[in-house]
Structures are given as structure tokens and as C-alpha cells.
CSV table of C-alpha atoms in Angstrom, one decimal:
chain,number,residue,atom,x,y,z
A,1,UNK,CA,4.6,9.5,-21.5
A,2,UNK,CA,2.8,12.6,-20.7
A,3,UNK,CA,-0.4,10.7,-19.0
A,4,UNK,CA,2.1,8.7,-17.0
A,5,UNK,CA,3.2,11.5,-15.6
A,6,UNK,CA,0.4,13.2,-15.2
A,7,UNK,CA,-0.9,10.0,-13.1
A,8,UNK,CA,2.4,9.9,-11.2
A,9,UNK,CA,1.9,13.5,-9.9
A,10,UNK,CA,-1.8,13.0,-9.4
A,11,UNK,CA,-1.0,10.3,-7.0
A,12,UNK,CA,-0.8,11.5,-3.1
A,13,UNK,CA,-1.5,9.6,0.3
A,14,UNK,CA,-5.0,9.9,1.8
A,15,UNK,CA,-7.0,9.1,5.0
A,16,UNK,CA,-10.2,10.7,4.1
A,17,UNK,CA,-12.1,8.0,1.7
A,18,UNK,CA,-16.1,8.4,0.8
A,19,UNK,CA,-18.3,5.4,1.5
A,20,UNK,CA,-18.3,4.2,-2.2
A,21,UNK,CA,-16.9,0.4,-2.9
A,22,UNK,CA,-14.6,-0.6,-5.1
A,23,UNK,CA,-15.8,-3.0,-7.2
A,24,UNK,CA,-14.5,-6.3,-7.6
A,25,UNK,CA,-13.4,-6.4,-11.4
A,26,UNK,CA,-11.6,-2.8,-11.1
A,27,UNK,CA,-9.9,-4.5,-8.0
A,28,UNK,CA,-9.1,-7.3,-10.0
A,29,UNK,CA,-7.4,-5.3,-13.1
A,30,UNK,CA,-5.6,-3.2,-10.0
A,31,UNK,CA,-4.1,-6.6,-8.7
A,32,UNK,CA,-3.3,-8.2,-12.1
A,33,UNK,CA,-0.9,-4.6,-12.6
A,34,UNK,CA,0.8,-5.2,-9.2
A,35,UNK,CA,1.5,-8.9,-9.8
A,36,UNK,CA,3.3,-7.3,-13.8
A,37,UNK,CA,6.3,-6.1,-11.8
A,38,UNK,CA,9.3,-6.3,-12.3
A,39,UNK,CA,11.1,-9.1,-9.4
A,40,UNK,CA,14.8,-10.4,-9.3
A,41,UNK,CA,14.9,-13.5,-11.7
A,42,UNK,CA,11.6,-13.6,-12.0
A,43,UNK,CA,10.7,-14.9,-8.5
A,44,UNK,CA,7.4,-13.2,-8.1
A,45,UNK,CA,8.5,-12.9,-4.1
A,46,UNK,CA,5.4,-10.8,-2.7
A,47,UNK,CA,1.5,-12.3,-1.1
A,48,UNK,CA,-1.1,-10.1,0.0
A,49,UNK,CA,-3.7,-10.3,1.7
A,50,UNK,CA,-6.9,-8.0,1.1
A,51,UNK,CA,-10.7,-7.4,3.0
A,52,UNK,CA,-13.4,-5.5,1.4
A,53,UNK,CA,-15.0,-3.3,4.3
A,54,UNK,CA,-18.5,-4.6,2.8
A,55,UNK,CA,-17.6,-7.7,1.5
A,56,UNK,CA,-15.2,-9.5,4.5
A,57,UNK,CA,-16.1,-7.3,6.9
A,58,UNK,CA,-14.5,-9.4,9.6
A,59,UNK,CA,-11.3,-9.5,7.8
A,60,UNK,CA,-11.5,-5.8,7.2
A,61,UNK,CA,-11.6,-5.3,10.9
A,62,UNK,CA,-9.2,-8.1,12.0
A,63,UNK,CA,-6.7,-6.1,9.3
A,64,UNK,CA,-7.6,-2.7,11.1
A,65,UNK,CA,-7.0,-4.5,14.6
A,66,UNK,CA,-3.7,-5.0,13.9
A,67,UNK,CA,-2.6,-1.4,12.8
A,68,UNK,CA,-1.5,1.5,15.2
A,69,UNK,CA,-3.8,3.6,16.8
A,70,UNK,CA,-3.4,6.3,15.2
A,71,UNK,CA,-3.7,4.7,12.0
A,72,UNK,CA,-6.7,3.1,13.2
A,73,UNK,CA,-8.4,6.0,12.9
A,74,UNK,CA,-8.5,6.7,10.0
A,75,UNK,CA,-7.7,3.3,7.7
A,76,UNK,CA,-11.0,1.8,9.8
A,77,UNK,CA,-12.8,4.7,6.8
A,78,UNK,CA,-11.0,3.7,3.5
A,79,UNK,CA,-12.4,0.8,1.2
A,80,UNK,CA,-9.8,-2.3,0.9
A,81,UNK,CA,-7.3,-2.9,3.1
A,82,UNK,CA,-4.2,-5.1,2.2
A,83,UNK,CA,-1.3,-6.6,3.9
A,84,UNK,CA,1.4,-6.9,1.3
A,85,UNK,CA,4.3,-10.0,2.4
A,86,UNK,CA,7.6,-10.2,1.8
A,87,UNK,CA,8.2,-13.9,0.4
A,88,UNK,CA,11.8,-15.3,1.4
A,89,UNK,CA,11.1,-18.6,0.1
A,90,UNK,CA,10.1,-17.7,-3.6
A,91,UNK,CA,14.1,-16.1,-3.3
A,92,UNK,CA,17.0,-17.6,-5.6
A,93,UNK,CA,19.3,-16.9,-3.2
A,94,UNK,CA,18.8,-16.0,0.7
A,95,UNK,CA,19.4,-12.1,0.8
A,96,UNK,CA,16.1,-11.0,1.8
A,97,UNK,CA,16.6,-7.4,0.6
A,98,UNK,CA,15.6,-9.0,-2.5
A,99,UNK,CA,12.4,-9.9,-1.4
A,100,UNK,CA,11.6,-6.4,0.1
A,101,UNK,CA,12.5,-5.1,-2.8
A,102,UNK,CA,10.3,-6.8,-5.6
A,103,UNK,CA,7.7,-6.5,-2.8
A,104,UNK,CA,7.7,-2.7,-2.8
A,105,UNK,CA,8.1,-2.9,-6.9
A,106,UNK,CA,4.5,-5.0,-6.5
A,107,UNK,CA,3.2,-2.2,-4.3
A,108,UNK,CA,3.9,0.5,-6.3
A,109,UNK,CA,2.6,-1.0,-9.5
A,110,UNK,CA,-0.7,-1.5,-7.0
A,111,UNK,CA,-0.7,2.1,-5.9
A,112,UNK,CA,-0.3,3.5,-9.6
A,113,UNK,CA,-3.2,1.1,-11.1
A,114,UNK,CA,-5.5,2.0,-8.4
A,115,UNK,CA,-4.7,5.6,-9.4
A,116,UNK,CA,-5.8,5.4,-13.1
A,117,UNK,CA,-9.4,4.3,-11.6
A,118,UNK,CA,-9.1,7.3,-9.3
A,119,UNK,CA,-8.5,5.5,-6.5
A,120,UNK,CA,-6.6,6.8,-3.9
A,121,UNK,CA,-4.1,4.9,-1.4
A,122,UNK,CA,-2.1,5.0,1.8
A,123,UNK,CA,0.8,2.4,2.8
A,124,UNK,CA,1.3,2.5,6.0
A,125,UNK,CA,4.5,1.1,8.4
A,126,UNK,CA,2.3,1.8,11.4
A,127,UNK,CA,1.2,-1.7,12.5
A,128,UNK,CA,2.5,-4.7,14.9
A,129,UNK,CA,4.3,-7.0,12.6
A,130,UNK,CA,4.4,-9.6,15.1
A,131,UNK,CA,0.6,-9.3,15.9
A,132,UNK,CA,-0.5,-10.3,12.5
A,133,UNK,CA,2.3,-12.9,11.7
A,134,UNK,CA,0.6,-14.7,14.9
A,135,UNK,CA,-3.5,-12.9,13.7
A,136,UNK,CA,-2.5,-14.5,10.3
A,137,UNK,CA,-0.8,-17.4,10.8
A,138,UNK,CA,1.6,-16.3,8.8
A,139,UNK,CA,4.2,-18.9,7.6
A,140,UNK,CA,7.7,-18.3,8.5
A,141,UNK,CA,8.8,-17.7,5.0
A,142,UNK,CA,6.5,-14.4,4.6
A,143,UNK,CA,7.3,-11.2,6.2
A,144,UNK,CA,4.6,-8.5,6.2
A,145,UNK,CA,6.2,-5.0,5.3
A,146,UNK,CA,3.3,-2.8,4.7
A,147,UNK,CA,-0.7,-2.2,4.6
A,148,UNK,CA,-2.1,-0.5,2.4
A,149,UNK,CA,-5.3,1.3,2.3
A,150,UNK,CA,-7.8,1.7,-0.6
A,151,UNK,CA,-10.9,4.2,-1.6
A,152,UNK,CA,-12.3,6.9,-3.4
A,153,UNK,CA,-10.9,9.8,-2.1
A,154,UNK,CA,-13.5,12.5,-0.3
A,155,UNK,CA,-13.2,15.6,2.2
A,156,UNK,CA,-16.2,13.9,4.7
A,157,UNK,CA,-15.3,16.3,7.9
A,158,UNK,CA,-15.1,12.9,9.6
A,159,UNK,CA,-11.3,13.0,10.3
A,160,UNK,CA,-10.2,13.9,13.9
A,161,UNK,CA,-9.0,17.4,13.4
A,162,UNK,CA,-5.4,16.9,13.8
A,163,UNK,CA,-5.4,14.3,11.2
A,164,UNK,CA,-8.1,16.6,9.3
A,165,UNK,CA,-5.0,19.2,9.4
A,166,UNK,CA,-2.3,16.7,8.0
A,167,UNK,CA,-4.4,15.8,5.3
A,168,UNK,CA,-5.6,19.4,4.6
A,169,UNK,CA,-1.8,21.2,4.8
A,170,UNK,CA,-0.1,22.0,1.6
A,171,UNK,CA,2.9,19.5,0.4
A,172,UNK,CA,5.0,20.1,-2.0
A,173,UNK,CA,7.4,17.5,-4.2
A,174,UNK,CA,11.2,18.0,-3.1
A,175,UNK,CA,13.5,19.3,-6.5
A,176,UNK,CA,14.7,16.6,-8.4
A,177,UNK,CA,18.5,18.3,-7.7
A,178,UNK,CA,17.9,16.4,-4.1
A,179,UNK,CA,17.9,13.2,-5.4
A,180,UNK,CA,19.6,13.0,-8.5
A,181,UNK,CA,23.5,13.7,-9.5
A,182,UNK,CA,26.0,13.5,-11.8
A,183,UNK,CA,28.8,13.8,-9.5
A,184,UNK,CA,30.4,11.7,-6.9
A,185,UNK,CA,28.8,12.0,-3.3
């Protein structure tokens, strides 16, 4: 339980990444963890779609393309990119909360694996959803709900400084009292 933890708390958001890859067979193991979680009924309801900067490089760029700009500028340094979907028609029933849902579950579980190999992420909300359901041909049935950026993580002084300050500052985790009660609201 303690290592858990410890990986949990390890795990923070970056935009600075160092130029190593990530090799295929760790990515592999990271997406066989994401596709473990847990999903209502069993319905499996996420895709994703993923570009290695040196592998696809067009894909990686087509990915990046269709993020914000300020996002851009920083995602364009990291590794993997992936577009994680949002599958209504894998859904028992047609509330699509469901699908976001065991989407995010997926994501998470993606997020913590590619922390045990030290490999840092970012999700981002910052892109044009429309722009990559038309970039994608995306089928009607799949919403796209978040990118997600992968790499090693590494202080390179290539940043733009306001972002260099973001990543730089100090955050601390909000008390658990915030969150959690054993009381009524």
C-alpha cells in the first residue's frame, strides 16, 4: 500500500519533457494497465489514439495541431501524445456520463502506469474538439475528452518563461478535510 502511495504523490503534471523516447514495450505495458479499469458493466467505453514524436511524426504533429496555443507550446516537447475518446456506443444504456466516466477511470490507470516507469504526464482540456472529430474522422459514437501528453520529465530551460514559472512555482495538495466528510452538506 505504501508504494502506491508513494507513486500517487510522486505523480504531478509536467510540460518540460527531455528528448528521450519511450519505448514501445514500456508503452505497451502502460496501455495494457489503462485498458484494466474498472468500466460500468464491463463496457470497456474509451479509444485512444497515440503518435510517437519519432516514430509517427506526422501524427504527433497533426495531434499537436489540434491543441490550444498555449498548449502547443509546450505538448509539441513531450514524447507521446494521445487523444483519449469517449465511446457512447460500447454503453448499455444511453447516459453518456457513463462513458466519460470509465473513460477518465482508463486515463487515470494510464497516467499511474506511466508513473511507475517514471514517466511523467499532462491531460490537457485545452484543444478544439470539433477540429479533431473532423482531423480524425472521428465516428459519431466517439467523443474526445482529453489529450494527454507523455515523457521523461527534465528542467531543459526551453519553456517560455511564463510557462517556465507555472511549472517551477510550488504546489501543494489541498487537506483531505476539503474533500471528504462525515456529515451532511
Amino acid at each position: 500500500m505504501e508504494k502506491i502511495l508513494e507513486i500517487l504523490k510522486s505523480r504531478k503534471s509536467v510540460r518540460d519533457f527531455s528528448d528521450e523516447a519511450i519505448s514501445d514495450e514500456i508503452l505497451k505495458k502502460i496501455f495494457e494497465a489503462t485498458i484494466t479499469a474498472p468500466s460500468s458493466f464491463n463496457c470497456q467505453s474509451w479509444n485512444f489514439i497515440y503518435a510517437n514524436k519519432h516514430e509517427n511524426p506526422e501524427l504527433f504533429d497533426k495531434i499537436i495541431c489540434n491543441l490550444s496555443e498555449f498548449n502547443q507550446s509546450w505538448a509539441k516537447a513531450s514524447q507521446t501524445l494521445i487523444i483519449a475518446f469517449a465511446n457512447f456506443k460500447k454503453l448499455t444504456d444511453n447516459d453518456p456520463r457513463y462513458a466519460w466516466y470509465n473513460t477518465a477511470l482508463a486515463v487515470e490507470n494510464l497516467i499511474i502506469a506511466a508513473q511507475v516507469f517514471e514517466i511523467s504526464s499532462h491531460q490537457m482540456n485545452g484543444f478544439y474538439k470539433d477540429k479533431i472529430i473532423n482531423n480524425f474522422n472521428v465516428p459519431e459514437y466517439l467523443e474526445p475528452i482529453s489529450v494527454i501528453a507523455l515523457g521523461y520529465a527534465k528542467t531543459t530551460g526551453n519553456l517560455p518563461l511564463d510557462i517556465f514559472k507555472m511549472e517551477t512555482e510550488i504546489k501543494s495538495q489541498k487537506s483531505i478535510e476539503m474533500f471528504f466528510t462525515n456529515k451532511e452538506f
